[in-house]
PDB file of C-alpha atoms in Angstrom:
ATOM      1  CA  UNK A 946      18.623 -29.893  23.226  1.00 62.00           C
ATOM      2  CA  UNK A 947      21.079 -32.233  24.928  1.00 70.00           C
ATOM      3  CA  UNK A 948      24.814 -31.730  24.954  1.00 73.00           C
ATOM      4  CA  UNK A 949      26.882 -34.598  23.607  1.00 82.00           C
ATOM      5  CA  UNK A 950      30.262 -33.260  24.665  1.00 85.00           C
ATOM      6  CA  UNK A 951      31.710 -30.783  27.138  1.00 87.00           C
ATOM      7  CA  UNK A 952      32.782 -27.523  25.542  1.00 87.00           C
ATOM      8  CA  UNK A 953      36.245 -27.650  27.051  1.00 88.00           C
ATOM      9  CA  UNK A 954      36.893 -30.889  25.179  1.00 89.00           C
ATOM     10  CA  UNK A 955      36.042 -29.430  21.795  1.00 90.00           C
ATOM     11  CA  UNK A 956      38.866 -28.064  19.678  1.00 88.00           C
ATOM     12  CA  UNK A 957      39.038 -26.579  16.210  1.00 83.00           C
ATOM     13  CA  UNK A 958      39.083 -25.970  13.457  1.00 93.00           C
ATOM     14  CA  UNK A 959      35.292 -25.920  13.114  1.00 94.00           C
ATOM     15  CA  UNK A 960      33.120 -25.085  10.136  1.00 95.00           C
ATOM     16  CA  UNK A 961      30.042 -23.548  11.769  1.00 95.00           C
ATOM     17  CA  UNK A 962      29.405 -22.680  15.402  1.00 95.00           C
ATOM     18  CA  UNK A 963      25.765 -22.036  16.322  1.00 95.00           C
ATOM     19  CA  UNK A 964      24.641 -20.753  19.711  1.00 95.00           C
ATOM     20  CA  UNK A 965      20.981 -21.497  20.366  1.00 92.00           C
ATOM     21  CA  UNK A 966      18.662 -19.343  22.426  1.00 90.00           C
ATOM     22  CA  UNK A 967      16.318 -20.191  25.240  1.00 87.00           C
ATOM     23  CA  UNK A 968      14.961 -19.142  28.605  1.00 84.00           C
ATOM     24  CA  UNK A 969      18.421 -19.404  30.158  1.00 89.00           C
ATOM     25  CA  UNK A 970      20.158 -17.039  27.757  1.00 92.00           C
ATOM     26  CA  UNK A 971      20.730 -14.294  30.328  1.00 92.00           C
ATOM     27  CA  UNK A 972      22.380 -16.704  32.755  1.00 93.00           C
ATOM     28  CA  UNK A 973      24.403 -18.183  29.901  1.00 94.00           C
ATOM     29  CA  UNK A 974      25.663 -14.723  28.929  1.00 95.00           C
ATOM     30  CA  UNK A 975      26.871 -14.230  32.517  1.00 95.00           C
ATOM     31  CA  UNK A 976      28.634 -17.607  32.644  1.00 95.00           C
ATOM     32  CA  UNK A 977      32.240 -16.521  32.161  1.00 96.00           C
ATOM     33  CA  UNK A 978      33.461 -20.058  31.456  1.00 95.00           C
ATOM     34  CA  UNK A 979      30.819 -20.670  28.796  1.00 95.00           C
ATOM     35  CA  UNK A 980      31.408 -17.287  27.179  1.00 96.00           C
ATOM     36  CA  UNK A 981      35.169 -17.869  27.158  1.00 96.00           C
ATOM     37  CA  UNK A 982      34.747 -21.193  25.378  1.00 96.00           C
ATOM     38  CA  UNK A 983      32.434 -19.627  22.787  1.00 96.00           C
ATOM     39  CA  UNK A 984      35.031 -16.917  22.195  1.00 96.00           C
ATOM     40  CA  UNK A 985      37.801 -19.531  21.919  1.00 96.00           C
ATOM     41  CA  UNK A 986      35.885 -21.691  19.471  1.00 96.00           C
ATOM     42  CA  UNK A 987      34.783 -18.704  17.395  1.00 96.00           C
ATOM     43  CA  UNK A 988      38.444 -17.916  16.747  1.00 95.00           C
ATOM     44  CA  UNK A 989      38.891 -21.283  14.998  1.00 95.00           C
ATOM     45  CA  UNK A 990      35.514 -21.393  13.240  1.00 96.00           C
ATOM     46  CA  UNK A 991      34.762 -20.415   9.636  1.00 96.00           C
ATOM     47  CA  UNK A 992      31.441 -18.809  10.557  1.00 96.00           C
ATOM     48  CA  UNK A 993      29.544 -18.208  13.772  1.00 97.00           C
ATOM     49  CA  UNK A 994      25.789 -17.895  14.196  1.00 97.00           C
ATOM     50  CA  UNK A 995      23.175 -17.450  16.871  1.00 96.00           C
ATOM     51  CA  UNK A 996      19.515 -18.368  16.913  1.00 94.00           C
ATOM     52  CA  UNK A 997      16.987 -16.236  18.750  1.00 92.00           C
ATOM     53  CA  UNK A 998      18.317 -15.095  22.151  1.00 93.00           C
ATOM     54  CA  UNK A 999      21.585 -16.921  21.579  1.00 95.00           C
ATOM     55  CA  UNK A1000      22.760 -13.506  20.368  1.00 96.00           C
ATOM     56  CA  UNK A1001      23.177 -12.591  24.039  1.00 96.00           C
ATOM     57  CA  UNK A1002      26.009 -15.111  24.372  1.00 97.00           C
ATOM     58  CA  UNK A1003      27.725 -13.887  21.210  1.00 97.00           C
ATOM     59  CA  UNK A1004      27.434 -10.317  22.464  1.00 97.00           C
ATOM     60  CA  UNK A1005      28.850 -11.264  25.861  1.00 97.00           C
ATOM     61  CA  UNK A1006      31.792 -12.863  24.067  1.00 96.00           C
ATOM     62  CA  UNK A1007      32.439  -9.607  22.215  1.00 96.00           C
ATOM     63  CA  UNK A1008      31.739 -11.233  18.872  1.00 97.00           C
ATOM     64  CA  UNK A1009      29.039  -8.721  17.935  1.00 96.00           C
ATOM     65  CA  UNK A1010      30.963  -5.570  18.817  1.00 96.00           C
ATOM     66  CA  UNK A1011      30.819  -3.118  15.931  1.00 95.00           C
ATOM     67  CA  UNK A1012      28.448  -5.381  14.032  1.00 94.00           C
ATOM     68  CA  UNK A1013      24.796  -5.269  13.067  1.00 92.00           C
ATOM     69  CA  UNK A1014      22.803  -8.076  14.654  1.00 94.00           C
ATOM     70  CA  UNK A1015      19.278  -9.246  15.331  1.00 92.00           C
ATOM     71  CA  UNK A1016      17.501 -11.386  17.899  1.00 92.00           C
ATOM     72  CA  UNK A1017      13.926 -12.209  18.806  1.00 87.00           C
ATOM     73  CA  UNK A1018      12.018  -8.930  18.861  1.00 82.00           C
ATOM     74  CA  UNK A1019      11.045  -9.486  22.511  1.00 82.00           C
ATOM     75  CA  UNK A1020      14.700  -9.490  23.569  1.00 87.00           C
ATOM     76  CA  UNK A1021      15.976  -6.777  21.213  1.00 88.00           C
ATOM     77  CA  UNK A1022      15.670  -3.821  23.586  1.00 87.00           C
ATOM     78  CA  UNK A1023      17.511  -5.669  26.351  1.00 91.00           C
ATOM     79  CA  UNK A1024      20.304  -6.715  23.988  1.00 93.00           C
ATOM     80  CA  UNK A1025      20.748  -3.150  22.754  1.00 93.00           C
ATOM     81  CA  UNK A1026      20.793  -1.727  26.298  1.00 93.00           C
ATOM     82  CA  UNK A1027      23.160  -4.367  27.667  1.00 94.00           C
ATOM     83  CA  UNK A1028      25.609  -4.235  24.755  1.00 96.00           C
ATOM     84  CA  UNK A1029      25.794  -0.683  23.338  1.00 94.00           C
ATOM     85  CA  UNK A1030      28.648  -1.687  21.036  1.00 95.00           C
ATOM     86  CA  UNK A1031      26.221  -3.826  19.024  1.00 95.00           C
ATOM     87  CA  UNK A1032      23.937  -2.297  16.393  1.00 93.00           C
ATOM     88  CA  UNK A1033      20.741  -4.182  17.186  1.00 92.00           C
ATOM     89  CA  UNK A1034      18.087  -4.296  14.473  1.00 87.00           C
ATOM     90  CA  UNK A1035      14.953  -6.106  15.627  1.00 81.00           C
ATOM     91  CA  UNK A1036      13.275  -6.023  12.225  1.00 77.00           C
ATOM     92  CA  UNK A1037      15.039  -8.555   9.915  1.00 81.00           C
ATOM     93  CA  UNK A1038      14.574 -12.293  10.322  1.00 83.00           C
ATOM     94  CA  UNK A1039      18.324 -12.760  10.067  1.00 87.00           C
ATOM     95  CA  UNK A1040      21.432 -10.681   9.499  1.00 90.00           C
ATOM     96  CA  UNK A1041      24.814 -11.729   8.145  1.00 90.00           C
ATOM     97  CA  UNK A1042      27.671  -9.371   8.961  1.00 91.00           C
ATOM     98  CA  UNK A1043      30.916 -10.856   7.747  1.00 91.00           C
ATOM     99  CA  UNK A1044      31.510 -14.254   9.326  1.00 94.00           C
ATOM    100  CA  UNK A1045      28.879 -13.613  12.007  1.00 96.00           C
ATOM    101  CA  UNK A1046      25.191 -14.372  11.495  1.00 95.00           C
ATOM    102  CA  UNK A1047      22.294 -13.778  13.857  1.00 95.00           C
ATOM    103  CA  UNK A1048      18.750 -15.057  13.400  1.00 92.00           C
ATOM    104  CA  UNK A1049      15.518 -13.952  15.036  1.00 88.00           C
ATOM    105  CA  UNK A1050      13.154 -16.365  16.755  1.00 79.00           C
ATOM    106  CA  UNK A1051      11.756 -19.714  15.767  1.00 76.00           C
ATOM    107  CA  UNK A1052      11.388 -20.299  12.013  1.00 79.00           C
ATOM    108  CA  UNK A1053      13.942 -17.645  11.050  1.00 84.00           C
ATOM    109  CA  UNK A1054      16.606 -20.170  12.047  1.00 87.00           C
ATOM    110  CA  UNK A1055      15.447 -22.343   9.140  1.00 86.00           C
ATOM    111  CA  UNK A1056      15.830 -19.427   6.752  1.00 84.00           C
ATOM    112  CA  UNK A1057      19.379 -18.805   7.933  1.00 89.00           C
ATOM    113  CA  UNK A1058      20.330 -22.476   7.722  1.00 89.00           C
ATOM    114  CA  UNK A1059      18.920 -22.727   4.203  1.00 86.00           C
ATOM    115  CA  UNK A1060      21.071 -19.715   3.341  1.00 86.00           C
ATOM    116  CA  UNK A1061      24.096 -21.604   4.692  1.00 91.00           C
ATOM    117  CA  UNK A1062      23.195 -24.718   2.685  1.00 90.00           C
ATOM    118  CA  UNK A1063      22.821 -22.715  -0.503  1.00 86.00           C
ATOM    119  CA  UNK A1064      26.090 -20.897   0.113  1.00 88.00           C
ATOM    120  CA  UNK A1065      27.990 -24.147   0.681  1.00 92.00           C
ATOM    121  CA  UNK A1066      26.292 -26.557  -1.698  1.00 91.00           C
ATOM    122  CA  UNK A1067      24.200 -24.598  -4.163  1.00 85.00           C
ATOM    123  CA  UNK A1068      20.580 -23.649  -4.686  1.00 77.00           C
ATOM    124  CA  UNK A1069      19.418 -27.096  -5.822  1.00 81.00           C
ATOM    125  CA  UNK A1070      20.333 -28.853  -2.583  1.00 85.00           C
ATOM    126  CA  UNK A1071      18.881 -25.987  -0.565  1.00 80.00           C
ATOM    127  CA  UNK A1072      15.670 -26.368  -2.558  1.00 77.00           C
ATOM    128  CA  UNK A1073      15.562 -30.103  -1.804  1.00 82.00           C
ATOM    129  CA  UNK A1074      16.115 -29.469   1.894  1.00 83.00           C
ATOM    130  CA  UNK A1075      13.366 -26.856   1.923  1.00 77.00           C
ATOM    131  CA  UNK A1076      10.957 -29.281   0.264  1.00 75.00           C
ATOM    132  CA  UNK A1077      11.806 -31.891   2.876  1.00 77.00           C
ATOM    133  CA  UNK A1078      11.089 -29.375   5.626  1.00 75.00           C
ATOM    134  CA  UNK A1079       7.924 -28.189   3.854  1.00 62.00           C
ATOM    135  CA  UNK A1080       9.418 -24.694   4.058  1.00 58.00           C
ATOM    136  CA  UNK A1081       9.581 -21.672   1.812  1.00 51.00           C
ATOM    137  CA  UNK A1082      12.834 -21.243  -0.065  1.00 50.00           C
ATOM    138  CA  UNK A1083      13.654 -18.793   1.059  1.00 52.00           C
ATOM    139  CA  UNK A1084      12.766 -15.569   2.757  1.00 57.00           C
ATOM    140  CA  UNK A1085      15.489 -12.928   2.468  1.00 54.00           C
ATOM    141  CA  UNK A1086      17.145 -11.942   5.696  1.00 52.00           C
ATOM    142  CA  UNK A1087      15.816  -8.406   5.297  1.00 51.00           C
ATOM    143  CA  UNK A1088      12.212  -9.545   5.622  1.00 54.00           C
ATOM    144  CA  UNK A1089      10.591  -8.130   8.750  1.00 53.00           C
ATOM    145  CA  UNK A1090      10.034 -10.368  11.781  1.00 53.00           C
ATOM    146  CA  UNK A1091       6.528  -8.947  12.087  1.00 47.00           C
ATOM    147  CA  UNK A1092       4.351  -7.135   9.610  1.00 49.00           C
ATOM    148  CA  UNK A1093       1.999  -4.412  10.784  1.00 47.00           C
ATOM    149  CA  UNK A1094      -0.717  -6.300   8.903  1.00 46.00           C
ATOM    150  CA  UNK A1095      -0.257  -9.394  11.095  1.00 45.00           C
ATOM    151  CA  UNK A1096       0.565  -7.511  14.305  1.00 47.00           C
ATOM    152  CA  UNK A1097      -1.495  -4.335  14.315  1.00 51.00           C
ATOM    153  CA  UNK A1098      -0.774  -1.957  17.185  1.00 50.00           C
ATOM    154  CA  UNK A1099      -3.335  -2.423  19.955  1.00 55.00           C
ATOM    155  CA  UNK A1100      -4.588   1.125  20.235  1.00 64.00           C
ATOM    156  CA  UNK A1101      -7.153   1.507  22.979  1.00 72.00           C
ATOM    157  CA  UNK A1102      -8.360   4.836  21.666  1.00 84.00           C
ATOM    158  CA  UNK A1103     -11.354   4.400  19.331  1.00 84.00           C
ATOM    159  CA  UNK A1104     -10.419   7.324  17.109  1.00 90.00           C
ATOM    160  CA  UNK A1105      -6.894   5.993  16.588  1.00 88.00           C
ATOM    161  CA  UNK A1106      -8.288   2.551  15.721  1.00 82.00           C
ATOM    162  CA  UNK A1107     -10.619   4.088  13.148  1.00 85.00           C
ATOM    163  CA  UNK A1108      -7.822   6.099  11.559  1.00 88.00           C
ATOM    164  CA  UNK A1109      -5.385   3.165  11.341  1.00 84.00           C
ATOM    165  CA  UNK A1110      -8.130   1.043   9.802  1.00 79.00           C
ATOM    166  CA  UNK A1111      -8.830   3.743   7.245  1.00 83.00           C
ATOM    167  CA  UNK A1112      -5.109   3.997   6.428  1.00 84.00           C
ATOM    168  CA  UNK A1113      -4.829   0.240   5.824  1.00 77.00           C
ATOM    169  CA  UNK A1114      -7.798   0.323   3.444  1.00 75.00           C
ATOM    170  CA  UNK A1115      -6.980   3.577   1.635  1.00 81.00           C
ATOM    171  CA  UNK A1116      -3.254   3.892   1.067  1.00 82.00           C
ATOM    172  CA  UNK A1117      -3.331   6.681  -1.507  1.00 77.00           C
ATOM    173  CA  UNK A1118      -4.235  10.341  -1.001  1.00 75.00           C
ATOM    174  CA  UNK A1119      -3.471  10.306   2.728  1.00 83.00           C
ATOM    175  CA  UNK A1120      -2.235  13.173   4.853  1.00 88.00           C
ATOM    176  CA  UNK A1121      -2.343  13.982   8.542  1.00 91.00           C
ATOM    177  CA  UNK A1122      -4.562  16.987   7.839  1.00 91.00           C
ATOM    178  CA  UNK A1123      -7.027  14.952   5.768  1.00 89.00           C
ATOM    179  CA  UNK A1124      -7.205  12.181   8.355  1.00 91.00           C
ATOM    180  CA  UNK A1125      -7.750  14.683  11.135  1.00 91.00           C
ATOM    181  CA  UNK A1126     -10.486  16.472   9.196  1.00 91.00           C
ATOM    182  CA  UNK A1127     -12.183  13.133   8.567  1.00 88.00           C
ATOM    183  CA  UNK A1128     -12.470  12.619  12.335  1.00 91.00           C
ATOM    184  CA  UNK A1129     -13.297  16.250  13.103  1.00 92.00           C
ATOM    185  CA  UNK A1130     -10.113  16.962  15.073  1.00 92.00           C
ATOM    186  CA  UNK A1131      -7.050  19.096  14.438  1.00 93.00           C
ATOM    187  CA  UNK A1132      -3.915  17.675  12.865  1.00 93.00           C
ATOM    188  CA  UNK A1133      -2.028  18.572  16.037  1.00 93.00           C
ATOM    189  CA  UNK A1134      -4.489  16.627  18.202  1.00 94.00           C
ATOM    190  CA  UNK A1135      -4.328  13.587  15.914  1.00 93.00           C
ATOM    191  CA  UNK A1136      -0.536  13.654  16.032  1.00 94.00           C
ATOM    192  CA  UNK A1137      -0.668  13.791  19.828  1.00 93.00           C
ATOM    193  CA  UNK A1138      -3.034  10.809  19.962  1.00 92.00           C
ATOM    194  CA  UNK A1139      -0.844   8.755  17.641  1.00 91.00           C
ATOM    195  CA  UNK A1140       2.215   9.567  19.713  1.00 90.00           C
ATOM    196  CA  UNK A1141       0.477   8.597  22.940  1.00 88.00           C
ATOM    197  CA  UNK A1142      -1.176   5.376  21.756  1.00 87.00           C
ATOM    198  CA  UNK A1143       1.123   4.125  18.955  1.00 86.00           C
ATOM    199  CA  UNK A1144       4.427   5.842  19.624  1.00 86.00           C
ATOM    200  CA  UNK A1145       4.674   7.204  16.071  1.00 88.00           C
ATOM    201  CA  UNK A1146       3.358  10.143  14.084  1.00 92.00           C
ATOM    202  CA  UNK A1147       0.497   9.634  11.616  1.00 92.00           C
ATOM    203  CA  UNK A1148       2.921  10.315   8.755  1.00 90.00           C
ATOM    204  CA  UNK A1149       5.323   7.609   9.866  1.00 89.00           C
ATOM    205  CA  UNK A1150       2.483   5.132  10.306  1.00 90.00           C
ATOM    206  CA  UNK A1151       1.269   5.920   6.788  1.00 90.00           C
ATOM    207  CA  UNK A1152       4.735   5.413   5.299  1.00 89.00           C
ATOM    208  CA  UNK A1153       5.145   2.078   7.025  1.00 87.00           C
ATOM    209  CA  UNK A1154       1.671   0.928   5.954  1.00 87.00           C
ATOM    210  CA  UNK A1155       2.450   1.832   2.346  1.00 89.00           C
ATOM    211  CA  UNK A1156       5.823   0.112   2.164  1.00 88.00           C
ATOM    212  CA  UNK A1157       4.559  -3.067   3.813  1.00 84.00           C
ATOM    213  CA  UNK A1158       1.528  -3.156   1.527  1.00 84.00           C
ATOM    214  CA  UNK A1159       3.924  -2.804  -1.404  1.00 87.00           C
ATOM    215  CA  UNK A1160       6.008  -5.681  -0.036  1.00 85.00           C
ATOM    216  CA  UNK A1161       2.937  -7.918   0.079  1.00 80.00           C
ATOM    217  CA  UNK A1162       1.974  -7.032  -3.480  1.00 82.00           C
ATOM    218  CA  UNK A1163       5.516  -7.615  -4.748  1.00 84.00           C
ATOM    219  CA  UNK A1164       5.533 -11.133  -3.347  1.00 76.00           C
ATOM    220  CA  UNK A1165       1.968 -12.238  -3.958  1.00 72.00           C
ATOM    221  CA  UNK A1166       1.112 -10.622  -7.295  1.00 77.00           C
ATOM    222  CA  UNK A1167       2.642 -10.000 -10.693  1.00 82.00           C
ATOM    223  CA  UNK A1168       1.606  -6.329 -10.664  1.00 84.00           C
ATOM    224  CA  UNK A1169       4.356  -4.125 -12.170  1.00 89.00           C
ATOM    225  CA  UNK A1170       6.402  -2.114  -9.699  1.00 90.00           C
ATOM    226  CA  UNK A1171       5.195   1.202 -11.113  1.00 91.00           C
ATOM    227  CA  UNK A1172       1.562   0.139 -10.675  1.00 89.00           C
ATOM    228  CA  UNK A1173       2.275  -0.988  -7.100  1.00 89.00           C
ATOM    229  CA  UNK A1174       3.838   2.391  -6.387  1.00 90.00           C
ATOM    230  CA  UNK A1175       0.695   4.170  -7.568  1.00 89.00           C
ATOM    231  CA  UNK A1176      -1.654   1.798  -5.773  1.00 87.00           C
ATOM    232  CA  UNK A1177       0.177   2.150  -2.473  1.00 88.00           C
ATOM    233  CA  UNK A1178       0.363   5.927  -2.585  1.00 89.00           C
ATOM    234  CA  UNK A1179       4.011   6.440  -3.537  1.00 90.00           C
ATOM    235  CA  UNK A1180       3.264   8.152  -6.820  1.00 84.00           C
ATOM    236  CA  UNK A1181       6.392   7.002  -8.623  1.00 90.00           C
ATOM    237  CA  UNK A1182       8.454   3.821  -8.758  1.00 91.00           C
ATOM    238  CA  UNK A1183      11.503   5.796  -7.604  1.00 93.00           C
ATOM    239  CA  UNK A1184       9.704   6.953  -4.459  1.00 91.00           C
ATOM    240  CA  UNK A1185       8.778   3.350  -3.746  1.00 91.00           C
ATOM    241  CA  UNK A1186      12.345   2.224  -4.331  1.00 91.00           C
ATOM    242  CA  UNK A1187      13.748   4.788  -1.908  1.00 91.00           C
ATOM    243  CA  UNK A1188      11.227   3.899   0.784  1.00 89.00           C
ATOM    244  CA  UNK A1189      11.838   0.184   0.247  1.00 86.00           C
ATOM    245  CA  UNK A1190      15.600   0.483   0.565  1.00 86.00           C
ATOM    246  CA  UNK A1191      15.193   2.455   3.790  1.00 85.00           C
ATOM    247  CA  UNK A1192      12.820  -0.149   5.233  1.00 82.00           C
ATOM    248  CA  UNK A1193      14.249  -3.461   3.979  1.00 79.00           C
ATOM    249  CA  UNK A1194      17.728  -2.628   2.730  1.00 79.00           C
ATOM    250  CA  UNK A1195      17.047  -3.900  -0.803  1.00 81.00           C
ATOM    251  CA  UNK A1196      15.291  -2.586  -3.906  1.00 87.00           C
ATOM    252  CA  UNK A1197      11.729  -3.741  -4.702  1.00 88.00           C
ATOM    253  CA  UNK A1198      12.826  -5.771  -7.736  1.00 87.00           C
ATOM    254  CA  UNK A1199      15.447  -7.620  -5.695  1.00 84.00           C
ATOM    255  CA  UNK A1200      12.945  -8.286  -2.902  1.00 81.00           C
ATOM    256  CA  UNK A1201      10.443  -9.738  -5.378  1.00 82.00           C
ATOM    257  CA  UNK A1202      13.038 -11.873  -7.171  1.00 79.00           C
ATOM    258  CA  UNK A1203      14.435 -13.249  -3.929  1.00 71.00           C
ATOM    259  CA  UNK A1204      11.163 -13.996  -2.220  1.00 66.00           C
ATOM    260  CA  UNK A1205       9.198 -15.335  -5.185  1.00 57.00           C
ATOM    261  CA  UNK A1206      11.847 -16.966  -7.353  1.00 42.00           C
ATOM    262  CA  UNK A1207      10.920 -20.562  -6.506  1.00 36.00           C
ATOM    263  CA  UNK A1208       7.127 -20.363  -6.685  1.00 39.00           C
ATOM    264  CA  UNK A1209       4.549 -19.047  -9.156  1.00 38.00           C
ATOM    265  CA  UNK A1210       2.808 -15.824  -8.228  1.00 35.00           C
ATOM    266  CA  UNK A1211      -0.979 -15.423  -7.994  1.00 34.00           C
ATOM    267  CA  UNK A1212      -2.742 -12.784 -10.019  1.00 32.00           C
ATOM    268  CA  UNK A1213      -3.133  -9.236  -8.808  1.00 32.00           C
ATOM    269  CA  UNK A1214      -6.902  -9.712  -8.532  1.00 32.00           C
ATOM    270  CA  UNK A1215      -6.375 -12.257  -5.740  1.00 28.00           C
ATOM    271  CA  UNK A1216      -5.122  -9.572  -3.367  1.00 28.00           C
ATOM    272  CA  UNK A1217      -7.653  -7.279  -1.723  1.00 28.00           C
ATOM    273  CA  UNK A1218      -6.993  -3.562  -1.597  1.00 30.00           C
ATOM    274  CA  UNK A1219      -8.113  -3.464   2.001  1.00 29.00           C
ATOM    275  CA  UNK A1220      -5.767  -6.277   2.994  1.00 31.00           C
ATOM    276  CA  UNK A1221      -2.598  -5.916   0.893  1.00 31.00           C
TER     277      UNK A1221
END
């Protein structure tokens, strides 16, 4: 990206101010002159956004204080440690908190910009832009940056790998005790292994596997919500709804309508039970 004007020469009012990320984001956040100009321009801008690690500059300018924000998952821990006044959530692909928006890495910027286009000019133009970009229209901001089914934890322990594989393929009728018995170890020992190698308890891993499997089925099949709840081990649609709201911030029906509203859904038979 090449600058076409010096920041000090730019005055408002502005419609949208976007701070991009990059390898120099930490130095940029320490550049008091740059940060001051971002703060000045934000005051005369209708909405402010960051892409990827550009959130560091917004945080340095104090624009994210008291707000929920995201950034690329690689930089999330640093952002949270450096700016404790910011509620950093590394899961969503973008977050809009009032007039401030933050997007995660890479393609999530397209999702946020399509959201801006739809907000300003309607769904039809946003749909045309998405077609021109050969992009989906559009993933909700609450969608996770990474799914556990595309980024499985790299457990070095063979027993832990076997158990996580079994969980992914058999989402119903799971318990820590049953999983431990299957491997011939105690529930306490299995919990210790999960904590050491994955950083979570078996129960938490199971819950996450179930809710993400449900998310995949909601988007890629026409299976009723109640049937998805049963298939993924929730038992009832209400249990699924509660887990979904905790994980993604929206109800299952809203997630499905938002993510699949512009494209036909494949049949339930096209989705494997072992790979939801």
